[in-house]
Every structure is written in structure tokens, then in C-alpha cells.
mmCIF file of C-alpha atoms in Angstrom:
data_model
loop_
_atom_site.group_PDB
_atom_site.id
_atom_site.type_symbol
_atom_site.label_atom_id
_atom_site.label_comp_id
_atom_site.label_asym_id
_atom_site.label_seq_id
_atom_site.Cartn_x
_atom_site.Cartn_y
_atom_site.Cartn_z
ATOM 1 C CA GLY T 636 0.216 -0.006 0.012
ATOM 2 C CA THR T 637 2.605 1.891 0.743
ATOM 3 C CA LEU T 638 4.903 1.986 -2.396
ATOM 4 C CA ARG T 639 0.920 2.316 -4.357
ATOM 5 C CA ASP T 640 0.810 5.258 -2.852
ATOM 6 C CA LEU T 641 3.830 6.578 -3.619
ATOM 7 C CA ALA T 642 3.520 5.652 -7.048
ATOM 8 C CA GLN T 643 -0.224 7.336 -7.181
ATOM 9 C CA ARG T 644 1.944 10.989 -6.005
ATOM 10 C CA VAL T 645 4.556 10.539 -8.349
ATOM 11 C CA PHE T 646 2.529 9.500 -11.631
ATOM 12 C CA GLY T 647 -1.119 10.005 -10.139
ATOM 13 C CA THR T 648 -3.618 7.502 -10.845
ATOM 14 C CA HIS T 649 -4.365 7.564 -14.855
ATOM 15 C CA ARG T 650 -3.117 9.157 -18.393
ATOM 16 C CA HIS T 651 -5.034 10.303 -20.919
ATOM 17 C CA TYR T 652 -3.964 10.869 -24.733
ATOM 18 C CA GLN T 653 -5.046 12.213 -27.848
ATOM 19 C CA VAL T 654 -3.827 11.918 -31.306
ATOM 20 C CA TRP T 655 -5.789 12.915 -34.741
ATOM 21 C CA LEU T 656 -4.919 10.704 -37.565
ATOM 22 C CA TYR T 657 -4.278 11.534 -41.731
ATOM 23 C CA ASP T 658 -4.094 10.493 -44.564
ATOM 24 C CA PRO T 659 -1.079 10.854 -47.272
ATOM 25 C CA GLN T 660 -2.865 13.819 -48.190
ATOM 26 C CA ARG T 661 -3.317 15.170 -44.838
ATOM 27 C CA GLN T 662 -7.022 14.633 -44.603
ATOM 28 C CA VAL T 663 -8.151 14.025 -41.470
ATOM 29 C CA ILE T 664 -9.650 10.367 -41.049
ATOM 30 C CA GLY T 665 -9.817 10.180 -37.846
ATOM 31 C CA GLU T 666 -9.308 10.163 -33.537
ATOM 32 C CA LEU T 667 -7.256 7.834 -31.622
ATOM 33 C CA HIS T 668 -7.467 8.192 -27.957
ATOM 34 C CA ILE T 669 -5.574 6.464 -25.115
ATOM 35 C CA LYS T 670 -5.862 6.367 -21.430
ATOM 36 C CA MET T 671 -3.877 4.419 -19.274
ATOM 37 C CA HIS T 672 -4.530 3.797 -16.104
ATOM 38 C CA LEU T 673 -0.595 3.723 -13.398
ATOM 39 C CA GLY T 674 -1.084 2.400 -10.117
ATOM 40 C CA GLU T 675 -0.006 -1.087 -11.624
ATOM 41 C CA GLU T 676 2.606 0.394 -13.626
ATOM 42 C CA GLY T 677 3.641 3.181 -11.713
ATOM 43 C CA LEU T 678 4.070 0.478 -9.076
ATOM 44 C CA ALA T 679 5.755 -2.030 -11.105
ATOM 45 C CA PHE T 680 8.443 0.443 -11.956
ATOM 46 C CA VAL T 681 9.072 1.682 -8.576
ATOM 47 C CA ASN T 682 9.422 -1.769 -7.421
ATOM 48 C CA ARG T 683 12.229 -1.923 -10.767
ATOM 49 C CA ALA T 684 13.414 1.258 -9.424
ATOM 50 C CA GLY T 685 14.415 0.551 -5.771
ATOM 51 C CA ALA T 686 15.132 -2.896 -6.465
ATOM 52 C CA VAL T 687 18.408 -1.116 -8.669
ATOM 53 C CA ILE T 688 19.098 0.973 -6.217
ATOM 54 C CA LEU T 689 19.625 -1.460 -3.988
ATOM 55 C CA ASN T 690 21.483 -3.742 -6.210
ATOM 56 C CA GLY T 691 23.738 -0.850 -6.822
ATOM 57 C CA MET T 692 24.319 -0.094 -3.187
ATOM 58 C CA ALA T 693 25.077 -3.655 -2.547
ATOM 59 C CA ARG T 694 27.776 -3.540 -5.111
ATOM 60 C CA ALA T 695 29.119 -0.357 -4.028
ATOM 61 C CA VAL T 696 29.626 -2.111 -0.618
ATOM 62 C CA VAL T 697 30.814 -5.211 -1.901
ATOM 63 C CA LEU T 698 33.185 -2.805 -4.207
ATOM 64 C CA GLY T 699 33.946 -0.594 -1.235
ATOM 65 C CA MET T 700 35.329 -3.450 1.155
ATOM 66 C CA ILE T 701 37.179 -4.716 -1.829
ATOM 67 C CA LEU T 702 38.906 -1.598 -2.369
ATOM 68 C CA SER T 703 39.219 -1.606 1.217
ATOM 69 C CA LEU T 704 41.371 -4.351 1.538
ATOM 70 C CA ILE T 705 43.426 -4.032 -1.296
ATOM 71 C CA PHE T 706 44.201 -0.557 0.390
ATOM 72 C CA TRP T 707 44.699 -2.862 4.321
ATOM 73 C CA TRP T 708 46.656 -5.484 2.203
ATOM 74 C CA GLN T 709 48.783 -2.712 -0.205
ATOM 75 C CA LEU T 710 49.721 0.568 1.947
ATOM 76 C CA THR T 711 48.328 -0.096 5.619
ATOM 77 C CA LYS T 712 49.490 -3.159 6.165
ATOM 78 C CA PRO T 713 53.215 -2.310 5.159
ATOM 79 C CA MET T 714 53.150 1.074 6.715
ATOM 80 C CA ARG T 715 52.311 -0.378 10.336
ATOM 81 C CA ALA T 716 54.950 -2.617 9.668
ATOM 82 C CA LEU T 717 57.297 -0.051 9.068
ATOM 83 C CA SER T 718 56.196 2.141 11.752
ATOM 84 C CA LEU T 719 56.529 -0.501 14.940
ATOM 85 C CA GLN T 720 60.034 -1.260 13.148
ATOM 86 C CA LEU T 721 60.777 2.297 13.586
ATOM 87 C CA GLN T 722 59.142 2.081 16.999
ATOM 88 C CA ARG T 723 61.895 -0.813 18.128
ATOM 89 C CA MET T 724 64.573 2.001 16.538
ATOM 90 C CA ASN T 725 67.557 1.648 19.035
ATOM 91 C CA PRO T 726 68.988 5.885 19.279
ATOM 92 C CA ASP T 727 72.294 4.738 19.955
ATOM 93 C CA LYS T 728 72.704 2.102 16.814
ATOM 94 C CA PRO T 729 69.871 3.543 13.804
ATOM 95 C CA THR T 730 70.695 1.598 11.878
ATOM 96 C CA ARG T 731 70.202 -2.036 13.442
ATOM 97 C CA THR T 732 66.731 -0.935 13.116
ATOM 98 C CA ARG T 733 66.899 -0.972 9.004
ATOM 99 C CA LEU T 734 63.531 -1.177 7.685
ATOM 100 C CA PRO T 735 63.035 -4.367 5.070
ATOM 101 C CA LEU T 736 62.384 -3.641 1.861
ATOM 102 C CA ILE T 737 58.881 -5.447 0.617
ATOM 103 C CA PRO T 738 59.592 -7.560 -2.993
ATOM 104 C CA GLN T 739 56.039 -6.128 -4.450
ATOM 105 C CA HIS T 740 56.474 -2.710 -3.357
ATOM 106 C CA LYS T 741 60.515 -2.297 -4.221
ATOM 107 C CA HIS T 742 59.732 -0.046 -7.271
ATOM 108 C CA ASP T 743 57.023 1.617 -5.778
ATOM 109 C CA GLU T 744 56.115 5.026 -3.948
ATOM 110 C CA LEU T 745 56.512 2.606 -0.865
ATOM 111 C CA GLY T 746 60.380 1.133 -1.342
ATOM 112 C CA VAL T 747 60.580 4.697 -2.572
ATOM 113 C CA LEU T 748 59.519 5.574 1.332
ATOM 114 C CA THR T 749 61.691 2.778 2.674
ATOM 115 C CA ARG T 750 65.049 3.366 1.456
ATOM 116 C CA SER T 751 64.896 6.986 2.089
ATOM 117 C CA ILE T 752 63.850 6.625 6.014
ATOM 118 C CA ASN T 753 66.882 3.776 5.264
ATOM 119 C CA LYS T 754 69.036 6.259 3.722
ATOM 120 C CA LEU T 755 68.009 8.783 6.524
ATOM 121 C CA LEU T 756 68.560 6.280 9.357
ATOM 122 C CA ASP T 757 72.595 5.911 7.843
ATOM 123 C CA THR T 758 73.082 9.136 7.783
ATOM 124 C CA ILE T 759 72.040 9.335 12.257
ATOM 125 C CA GLU T 760 74.616 7.075 12.844
ATOM 126 C CA ALA T 761 76.944 8.483 10.655
ATOM 127 C CA TYR T 762 76.519 11.804 12.646
ATOM 128 C CA LEU T 763 75.928 10.481 15.267
ATOM 129 C CA HIS T 764 79.284 8.122 14.989
ATOM 130 C CA ARG T 765 81.531 11.281 14.612
ATOM 131 C CA THR T 766 80.150 13.164 17.146
ATOM 132 C CA ARG T 767 81.417 10.528 19.451
ATOM 133 C CA GLU T 768 84.408 10.504 18.226
ATOM 134 C CA ALA T 769 85.138 14.406 19.030
ATOM 135 C CA GLU T 770 83.425 13.857 22.372
ATOM 136 C CA ASP T 771 85.724 11.427 22.822
ATOM 137 C CA ALA T 772 88.884 13.456 21.246
ATOM 138 C CA VAL T 773 87.652 16.602 23.577
ATOM 139 C CA ALA T 774 87.730 13.714 26.772
ATOM 140 C CA TYR T 775 90.718 12.490 25.648
ATOM 141 C CA ALA T 776 92.660 15.791 24.950
ATOM 142 C CA ARG T 777 91.399 16.777 28.827
ATOM 143 C CA LEU T 778 92.675 14.336 30.633
ATOM 144 C CA PHE T 779 95.146 12.348 28.283
ATOM 145 C CA ASP T 780 98.657 13.766 27.605
ATOM 146 C CA SER T 781 98.647 13.485 23.522
ATOM 147 C CA LEU T 782 102.707 13.319 23.587
ATOM 148 C CA THR T 783 103.316 10.266 25.326
ATOM 149 C CA ASP T 784 99.543 8.613 26.482
ATOM 150 C CA LEU T 785 99.908 9.649 30.313
ATOM 151 C CA PRO T 786 97.248 11.055 31.768
ATOM 152 C CA ASN T 787 97.641 14.565 32.633
ATOM 153 C CA ARG T 788 97.590 16.477 35.886
ATOM 154 C CA THR T 789 94.187 16.671 36.015
ATOM 155 C CA LEU T 790 93.585 13.119 35.212
ATOM 156 C CA PHE T 791 96.721 12.720 37.808
ATOM 157 C CA HIS T 792 95.337 14.766 40.256
ATOM 158 C CA ASP T 793 92.337 12.654 40.846
ATOM 159 C CA ARG T 794 93.861 9.441 40.934
ATOM 160 C CA VAL T 795 95.577 10.349 43.732
ATOM 161 C CA SER T 796 92.954 10.842 45.804
ATOM 162 C CA GLN T 797 91.642 7.822 44.895
ATOM 163 C CA ALA T 798 94.329 6.805 46.600
ATOM 164 C CA VAL T 799 93.989 8.669 49.146
ATOM 165 C CA ALA T 800 90.630 8.145 49.643
ATOM 166 C CA LEU T 801 91.465 4.138 49.367
ATOM 167 C CA GLY T 802 93.619 5.198 52.969
ATOM 168 C CA GLN T 803 96.547 3.197 51.745
ATOM 169 C CA PRO T 804 100.210 4.616 52.314
ATOM 170 C CA PHE T 805 101.692 5.620 49.105
ATOM 171 C CA THR T 806 104.207 7.607 47.917
ATOM 172 C CA LEU T 807 104.511 10.422 45.171
ATOM 173 C CA MET T 808 107.561 10.591 43.167
ATOM 174 C CA VAL T 809 107.599 13.800 40.804
ATOM 175 C CA CYS T 810 110.119 13.435 38.225
ATOM 176 C CA ASP T 811 111.985 16.673 36.539
ATOM 177 C CA ILE T 812 113.823 15.912 33.372
ATOM 178 C CA GLN T 813 117.211 19.020 34.086
ATOM 179 C CA GLY T 814 118.167 20.613 31.792
ATOM 180 C CA PHE T 815 115.403 19.837 29.281
ATOM 181 C CA ALA T 816 114.730 23.473 27.804
ATOM 182 C CA GLN T 817 117.882 23.837 26.692
ATOM 183 C CA LEU T 818 117.315 20.138 24.807
ATOM 184 C CA ASN T 819 114.817 21.470 23.689
ATOM 185 C CA GLN T 820 116.094 24.730 22.225
ATOM 186 C CA ASN T 821 119.748 23.463 21.180
ATOM 187 C CA LEU T 822 118.374 20.118 19.334
ATOM 188 C CA GLY T 823 114.909 20.720 18.391
ATOM 189 C CA ARG T 824 112.115 20.201 19.488
ATOM 190 C CA GLU T 825 111.655 16.822 17.547
ATOM 191 C CA LEU T 826 114.372 15.587 19.725
ATOM 192 C CA ALA T 827 113.265 16.416 22.468
ATOM 193 C CA ASP T 828 109.613 15.189 22.154
ATOM 194 C CA HIS T 829 111.008 11.969 21.513
ATOM 195 C CA VAL T 830 113.331 12.167 24.787
ATOM 196 C CA LEU T 831 109.658 12.691 26.852
ATOM 197 C CA GLN T 832 108.138 10.258 24.311
ATOM 198 C CA THR T 833 110.990 7.013 25.482
ATOM 199 C CA LEU T 834 111.101 8.533 29.257
ATOM 200 C CA ALA T 835 107.031 7.991 29.736
ATOM 201 C CA THR T 836 108.085 4.260 27.808
ATOM 202 C CA ARG T 837 110.140 2.899 30.548
ATOM 203 C CA LEU T 838 108.437 4.156 33.128
ATOM 204 C CA ARG T 839 105.507 2.049 32.110
ATOM 205 C CA GLN T 840 108.235 -0.863 31.616
ATOM 206 C CA GLN T 841 109.452 -0.425 34.817
ATOM 207 C CA VAL T 842 106.848 -0.193 37.368
ATOM 208 C CA PRO T 843 104.065 -3.108 37.652
ATOM 209 C CA VAL T 844 100.683 -2.424 35.797
ATOM 210 C CA GLY T 845 98.235 -0.771 37.616
ATOM 211 C CA THR T 846 100.334 1.665 38.707
ATOM 212 C CA ALA T 847 99.722 5.132 38.341
ATOM 213 C CA LEU T 848 101.332 7.569 35.977
ATOM 214 C CA GLY T 849 100.923 10.454 34.315
ATOM 215 C CA ARG T 850 102.599 13.711 32.612
ATOM 216 C CA VAL T 851 102.475 16.946 35.206
ATOM 217 C CA GLY T 852 104.524 19.316 33.420
ATOM 218 C CA PRO T 853 106.047 19.843 30.963
ATOM 219 C CA ASP T 854 109.202 17.999 31.725
ATOM 220 C CA ARG T 855 108.152 16.446 34.677
ATOM 221 C CA PHE T 856 106.640 12.736 35.248
ATOM 222 C CA ALA T 857 104.628 11.545 38.339
ATOM 223 C CA VAL T 858 103.999 8.739 40.105
ATOM 224 C CA ILE T 859 102.547 6.765 42.531
ATOM 225 C CA LEU T 860 104.809 3.942 44.398
ATOM 226 C CA THR T 861 102.273 1.446 46.873
ATOM 227 C CA ARG T 862 104.287 -1.796 47.458
ATOM 228 C CA VAL T 863 107.216 -0.226 49.020
ATOM 229 C CA ASN T 864 106.460 -0.288 52.591
ATOM 230 C CA THR T 865 109.200 1.321 54.508
ATOM 231 C CA ALA T 866 111.251 4.649 53.680
ATOM 232 C CA ALA T 867 114.768 2.491 52.787
ATOM 233 C CA ALA T 868 111.993 0.185 50.644
ATOM 234 C CA VAL T 869 111.268 4.002 48.837
ATOM 235 C CA LYS T 870 115.052 4.854 47.950
ATOM 236 C CA ASP T 871 115.751 1.246 46.424
ATOM 237 C CA GLU T 872 113.100 1.465 44.157
ATOM 238 C CA VAL T 873 113.354 5.615 43.784
ATOM 239 C CA SER T 874 117.315 4.207 42.732
ATOM 240 C CA ARG T 875 116.102 1.303 40.385
ATOM 241 C CA LEU T 876 114.008 3.935 38.113
ATOM 242 C CA LEU T 877 116.394 6.325 38.171
ATOM 243 C CA ALA T 878 119.522 4.066 37.056
ATOM 244 C CA HIS T 879 116.254 2.495 34.255
ATOM 245 C CA LEU T 880 115.114 5.696 33.098
ATOM 246 C CA GLN T 881 118.842 7.658 32.810
ATOM 247 C CA ALA T 882 120.161 4.374 30.506
ATOM 248 C CA GLY T 883 121.809 4.890 27.947
ATOM 249 C CA GLY T 884 120.073 3.991 24.472
ATOM 250 C CA GLN T 885 118.322 5.165 21.228
ATOM 251 C CA MET T 886 116.726 8.689 21.489
ATOM 252 C CA GLY T 887 115.099 9.713 18.065
ATOM 253 C CA GLY T 888 117.305 7.246 16.212
ATOM 254 C CA GLN T 889 120.453 9.016 16.439
ATOM 255 C CA THR T 890 120.665 10.070 20.272
ATOM 256 C CA GLU T 891 121.923 8.575 23.483
ATOM 257 C CA ILE T 892 120.686 10.217 26.761
ATOM 258 C CA SER T 893 124.372 9.398 28.147
ATOM 259 C CA ARG T 894 125.121 11.338 24.831
ATOM 260 C CA LEU T 895 123.197 14.128 26.493
ATOM 261 C CA PRO T 896 125.309 16.076 29.823
ATOM 262 C CA MET T 897 122.933 18.649 30.493
ATOM 263 C CA LEU T 898 119.587 16.468 30.690
ATOM 264 C CA ALA T 899 119.437 15.014 34.638
ATOM 265 C CA LEU T 900 116.610 13.350 36.507
ATOM 266 C CA ARG T 901 115.578 14.949 39.691
ATOM 267 C CA CYS T 902 112.934 13.542 41.727
ATOM 268 C CA GLY T 903 111.003 15.192 44.650
ATOM 269 C CA LEU T 904 109.405 12.834 47.271
ATOM 270 C CA CYS T 905 106.161 13.191 49.338
ATOM 271 C CA SER T 906 104.546 10.300 51.538
ATOM 272 C CA TYR T 907 101.197 9.561 52.601
ATOM 273 C CA PRO T 908 99.840 10.049 55.420
ATOM 274 C CA SER T 909 102.753 10.298 56.702
ATOM 275 C CA ASP T 910 104.017 14.115 55.593
ATOM 276 C CA SER T 911 100.330 15.137 53.936
ATOM 277 C CA GLY T 912 96.880 14.203 54.125
ATOM 278 C CA ASP T 913 95.130 15.293 51.146
ATOM 279 C CA ALA T 914 95.908 15.476 47.623
ATOM 280 C CA ASP T 915 97.209 18.941 46.719
ATOM 281 C CA SER T 916 99.914 18.386 50.295
ATOM 282 C CA VAL T 917 100.954 15.425 48.778
ATOM 283 C CA LEU T 918 101.022 16.586 44.778
ATOM 284 C CA ALA T 919 102.766 19.965 46.537
ATOM 285 C CA GLY T 920 105.654 18.479 48.976
ATOM 286 C CA ALA T 921 106.277 16.405 46.890
ATOM 287 C CA GLU T 922 107.018 19.239 43.969
ATOM 288 C CA SER T 923 108.236 21.321 47.185
ATOM 289 C CA ALA T 924 110.573 17.870 47.564
ATOM 290 C CA LEU T 925 111.664 18.466 43.529
ATOM 291 C CA LEU T 926 112.772 21.686 43.746
ATOM 292 C CA GLU T 927 115.318 21.231 47.014
ATOM 293 C CA ALA T 928 116.332 18.064 44.982
ATOM 294 C CA LYS T 929 117.348 20.466 41.910
ATOM 295 C CA ARG T 930 118.638 23.065 44.114
ATOM 296 C CA ALA T 931 120.697 20.722 45.797
ATOM 297 C CA ASN T 932 122.086 18.342 43.053
ATOM 298 C CA VAL T 933 120.983 15.470 44.110
ATOM 299 C CA LYS T 934 118.859 13.322 41.926
ATOM 300 C CA PHE T 935 115.948 12.884 44.997
ATOM 301 C CA MET T 936 114.851 14.408 48.013
ATOM 302 C CA THR T 937 111.878 13.550 49.764
ATOM 303 C CA TYR T 938 109.627 15.992 52.208
ATOM 304 C CA GLU T 939 110.665 15.002 54.784
ATOM 305 C CA LEU T 940 113.991 16.202 54.562
ATOM 306 C CA ILE T 941 113.050 19.491 53.906
ATOM 307 C CA ASN T 942 113.366 22.166 56.592
ATOM 308 C CA ASN T 943 110.111 22.132 58.832
ATOM 309 C CA GLY T 944 109.578 26.187 58.584
ATOM 310 C CA GLN T 945 111.151 26.167 54.789
ATOM 311 C CA ARG T 946 108.559 23.348 53.513
ATOM 312 C CA LYS T 947 105.954 25.313 54.470
ATOM 313 C CA GLU T 948 106.626 28.908 53.470
ATOM 314 C CA ARG T 949 107.429 27.330 49.554
ATOM 315 C CA LEU T 950 104.210 25.724 49.819
ATOM 316 C CA ALA T 951 102.451 28.697 51.205
ATOM 317 C CA MET T 952 104.201 30.484 48.512
ATOM 318 C CA ILE T 953 102.941 27.611 45.799
ATOM 319 C CA GLU T 954 99.974 27.573 47.043
ATOM 320 C CA ALA T 955 99.082 31.596 47.303
ATOM 321 C CA LEU T 956 100.228 31.464 43.381
ATOM 322 C CA ARG T 957 97.872 29.170 41.903
ATOM 323 C CA HIS T 958 95.215 31.079 43.953
ATOM 324 C CA ALA T 959 96.470 33.723 42.214
ATOM 325 C CA ILE T 960 96.561 32.249 38.943
ATOM 326 C CA ALA T 961 93.174 30.683 39.202
ATOM 327 C CA HIS T 962 91.250 33.838 40.121
ATOM 328 C CA GLN T 963 93.331 36.264 37.702
ATOM 329 C CA GLN T 964 95.025 38.408 40.801
ATOM 330 C CA LEU T 965 98.174 39.390 38.570
ATOM 331 C CA SER T 966 98.341 42.065 36.685
ATOM 332 C CA LEU T 967 100.479 43.416 34.098
ATOM 333 C CA ALA T 968 102.946 45.957 33.451
ATOM 334 C CA TYR T 969 103.862 47.828 30.149
ATOM 335 C CA GLN T 970 107.361 48.442 29.577
ATOM 336 C CA PRO T 971 107.567 51.394 26.388
ATOM 337 C CA ILE T 972 109.495 50.356 23.366
ATOM 338 C CA VAL T 973 111.268 53.455 22.363
ATOM 339 C CA HIS T 974 113.159 53.962 18.938
ATOM 340 C CA ALA T 975 116.782 54.679 18.995
ATOM 341 C CA GLN T 976 116.809 57.051 16.484
ATOM 342 C CA THR T 977 113.340 59.226 16.367
ATOM 343 C CA ARG T 978 112.734 58.664 20.005
ATOM 344 C CA GLU T 979 109.191 57.460 19.940
ATOM 345 C CA PRO T 980 107.390 54.673 20.926
ATOM 346 C CA ILE T 981 106.930 51.720 18.828
ATOM 347 C CA GLY T 982 105.867 49.182 21.335
ATOM 348 C CA VAL T 983 105.942 47.757 24.587
ATOM 349 C CA GLU T 984 107.325 44.300 26.775
ATOM 350 C CA VAL T 985 104.978 43.592 28.624
ATOM 351 C CA LEU T 986 105.908 42.398 32.471
ATOM 352 C CA VAL T 987 103.996 40.147 34.880
ATOM 353 C CA ARG T 988 103.487 41.109 38.480
ATOM 354 C CA TRP T 989 102.331 39.847 41.617
ATOM 355 C CA ARG T 990 100.930 41.594 44.743
ATOM 356 C CA ASP T 991 99.505 39.198 47.259
ATOM 357 C CA ALA T 992 97.201 40.635 50.529
ATOM 358 C CA HIS T 993 99.771 38.566 52.691
ATOM 359 C CA LEU T 994 103.725 38.404 50.621
ATOM 360 C CA GLY T 995 103.547 41.654 49.281
ATOM 361 C CA VAL T 996 104.654 42.531 46.872
ATOM 362 C CA VAL T 997 106.550 39.112 44.897
ATOM 363 C CA SER T 998 109.746 39.595 42.566
ATOM 364 C CA PRO T 999 109.419 37.972 39.305
ATOM 365 C CA SER T 1000 112.298 36.311 40.045
ATOM 366 C CA GLU T 1001 111.064 34.454 42.682
ATOM 367 C CA PHE T 1002 107.607 33.473 41.592
ATOM 368 C CA ILE T 1003 108.718 32.628 38.264
ATOM 369 C CA PRO T 1004 111.037 29.889 38.910
ATOM 370 C CA LEU T 1005 108.688 28.786 41.686
ATOM 371 C CA ALA T 1006 105.800 28.779 39.059
ATOM 372 C CA GLU T 1007 108.284 26.578 36.538
ATOM 373 C CA SER T 1008 108.877 24.218 39.293
ATOM 374 C CA ALA T 1009 105.206 23.578 40.923
ATOM 375 C CA GLY T 1010 104.312 23.080 36.972
ATOM 376 C CA LEU T 1011 102.334 26.229 37.655
ATOM 377 C CA ILE T 1012 104.353 27.399 33.829
ATOM 378 C CA GLY T 1013 101.833 26.362 32.113
ATOM 379 C CA ALA T 1014 98.276 27.886 33.465
ATOM 380 C CA LEU T 1015 100.377 31.043 34.636
ATOM 381 C CA GLY T 1016 102.205 31.553 30.227
ATOM 382 C CA ASP T 1017 98.492 31.147 29.461
ATOM 383 C CA TRP T 1018 96.472 33.603 31.383
ATOM 384 C CA VAL T 1019 99.619 36.550 30.640
ATOM 385 C CA LEU T 1020 99.347 35.621 26.903
ATOM 386 C CA SER T 1021 95.660 35.731 26.659
ATOM 387 C CA GLN T 1022 96.120 38.973 29.160
ATOM 388 C CA ALA T 1023 98.440 41.056 27.144
ATOM 389 C CA ILE T 1024 96.403 40.404 23.472
ATOM 390 C CA LEU T 1025 92.945 41.921 25.291
ATOM 391 C CA ASP T 1026 94.576 44.748 26.393
ATOM 392 C CA SER T 1027 96.976 45.030 23.366
ATOM 393 C CA ALA T 1028 93.083 46.065 21.682
ATOM 394 C CA GLN T 1029 94.273 49.743 23.206
ATOM 395 C CA LEU T 1030 97.323 50.840 21.801
ATOM 396 C CA PRO T 1031 98.290 51.772 18.612
ATOM 397 C CA LEU T 1032 97.838 49.819 15.599
ATOM 398 C CA HIS T 1033 101.768 49.761 14.564
ATOM 399 C CA TRP T 1034 102.792 49.314 18.014
ATOM 400 C CA ARG T 1035 104.437 45.565 18.348
ATOM 401 C CA VAL T 1036 104.118 43.974 22.245
ATOM 402 C CA ASN T 1037 106.821 41.763 22.850
ATOM 403 C CA ILE T 1038 106.390 38.679 25.387
ATOM 404 C CA ASN T 1039 108.447 37.244 27.548
ATOM 405 C CA LEU T 1040 107.825 32.573 28.064
ATOM 406 C CA SER T 1041 109.888 30.243 29.903
ATOM 407 C CA PRO T 1042 111.411 27.749 27.643
ATOM 408 C CA LEU T 1043 109.470 25.399 29.610
ATOM 409 C CA GLN T 1044 106.441 26.639 27.049
#
């Protein structure tokens, strides 16, 4: 009934058609009347139209499901697999999770995307590798001496602190190459560097595995002796090491240590805990003993043999100088350089000055040798150079600036 009513509303109940009939001469010969009842015909049309629509919708649904399945199989599923693979990526090793190239997608857009992502992962890993190499190089340069591969003063200080923290007795030996500045100046840097490398190698060979070694100055080495328990044993061990370090042998392929009369090793010894109670004081004590050994022209000197008053005074001055350099409490004076003929100023000579709150004005002839013996000359020279460069910006451009450097630098 509903479809019939719908058909009648759309098509009406009946249709009437009237047509006049003519002969060949165009004379009216009759009239044709056609009257159609549309109820049944309209209903049949509506039924057929509904069937067509439903059939079309069913085909569209089936086609959509087929297309959706194809889309899922060809794109969604592979993309989901790629996404899960990327989620499992190791940030430190991106290429370990390279995306697999699906055979049926080698030449389509998905294959292009997969190859692009893998190329990006390769680039990321290469960048991370270069970054880690740069970080390792920076860390190595910060803690190790590039010439001898020994720990530098910073790292060796940590090793001394660790030895102190263990609480076990040890003796710190600091050795200086006397006359090394003349060797460097007269025979060249290449030979001087080879001397340092050879001494470092011999030092490694003569101490037990695991012994803490370090290059704590331009021509200064340090060793923590832990397997000697008495003063006599310490002296015997030091004498043995010095004998091996100064033994003749090829240096740079042509020069032997024994053929270098200006080259001699001097050592200072300081024991923990009998002489000093912390890392800083042990290092300062050994370097103070070294300075006394050089002044007395003996092979080595122990910290306990130094006069107590002189020892305390020297240690205090070393610590004051170290503090002054670290906190930029030094100053520079500029002595004019005058042209001999025109008497016009043509530059300045840089002179470093030190005024301490407790020590007063300390002469350069006193604190510069002290800085050299205590291994502070490098930091002192760096500060002088940096400050002089900053100050030179205020001088006329044509003036020259003369800076005196220690031979140890």
C-alpha cells in the first residue's frame, strides 16, 4: 500500500493521450484516444527502481570492501609494519633497525619511502659516530697528554685523590728533567719530544701494571708507588727507576741519553699519610721536595728532609700563586719600547706582576722559578698571553707587543 500510494503521488492514477489521424493528403480520417491507468505500472516502476538502487548499493558496498581490503593489504599493513619497526629503533645504533624492503614494493612509492628512511638512518648513525668520536677526542685531550699518552695533571690529581680515599700508604714521586729547556732549544723540538716519549715508555715498563702514572708538567712525570712500605724500600725503588730511566739507549735514532750531558733526572718524594694528608698537599709536597733536589743538585729528595719552616713557607707560596693564577689576581705592566733614533715609542714589553694580600709584592725572579718548579708556568703563561692580547686592543695598531715566555712553554 505504501509503494502504491507513493507511485500514485509521483505518477498520478491515470494518463490520457489524444492523437489525430491523417491520410497522405493530410485529410483528417479519425482520432485516436489512449487512456492509461498508472497505478499498477507506477508500482512496478517503483519496485524495479528500488531493486536497481539496492543492487547498486550492494555492489558499491562490496566494491568498497574489496578496495578497503586491497588498500589495507597493499599500504596500511606495510606502513604499520614500518611504523612498528621504527618504534623499536635503538637511538644509539639506528641502522640495527633498518627497514626491510618488501619485494612487491621495490619500485613503487612504498619502496622509495623505505629506502629514504634507511638512508636517513645511515646518515643519523654516521653523524652520531662522528659526534662520539669528537666527544671522545675532547675527553681524551682534557685528561691525557697527547705526546706520551699518559694522564695529564688533572687526571693524575684524581688518581692521587683516589689513592688517598683508599687510605693505604703510598709515596708520590715527581721527576723533572733538568736541562730540558736547553735540550729543546739546542737540539730541536722533535728530539725533545722523542726524549719525553722514550722516558714515558721506560717508565711504563719499569713499574707494575696498574701503577698510576702521569705527565704533570712540560718535562715532569709523576708515579704513585704503592708496593714499598719502608723509607729504605722507597729509596731503593727510586734509585732503580732512575737507573733505568737514564740508561743509555737510542733516542730519536741517533742520540743517546748518556750522550746528553745537560739531561739529568731529579725527583721529589712525598709520602701519605706520614708527610701529607690530602691529594693537594701530597702533590705540593713532592714538587717542593723536587725543587730542593734540583737546588741541592741531588738525584732525589724526600719531603721529610726539607726544613719544616722553609717547607711551610714554600708550600704556602705555591698555593698562593696557584690561587692567584686561578682567580686572575696577577697584573701586567707595560714597559715602553722606544726607537733608538727617533725616540718615538714603537711598542711595549709585557711584564707580569704579583701583589699578594699576605706576601706583599713578590718579585718575578722569585715567583716565576717557583711557577716553573711547581708546574704552574703553563697556566701562568696562558693568562699572560690572553690578558696581553685583550690589552693590546687599546694600543696603536703599528705598535708591537713583546711577551717573554718560559723555555718550558
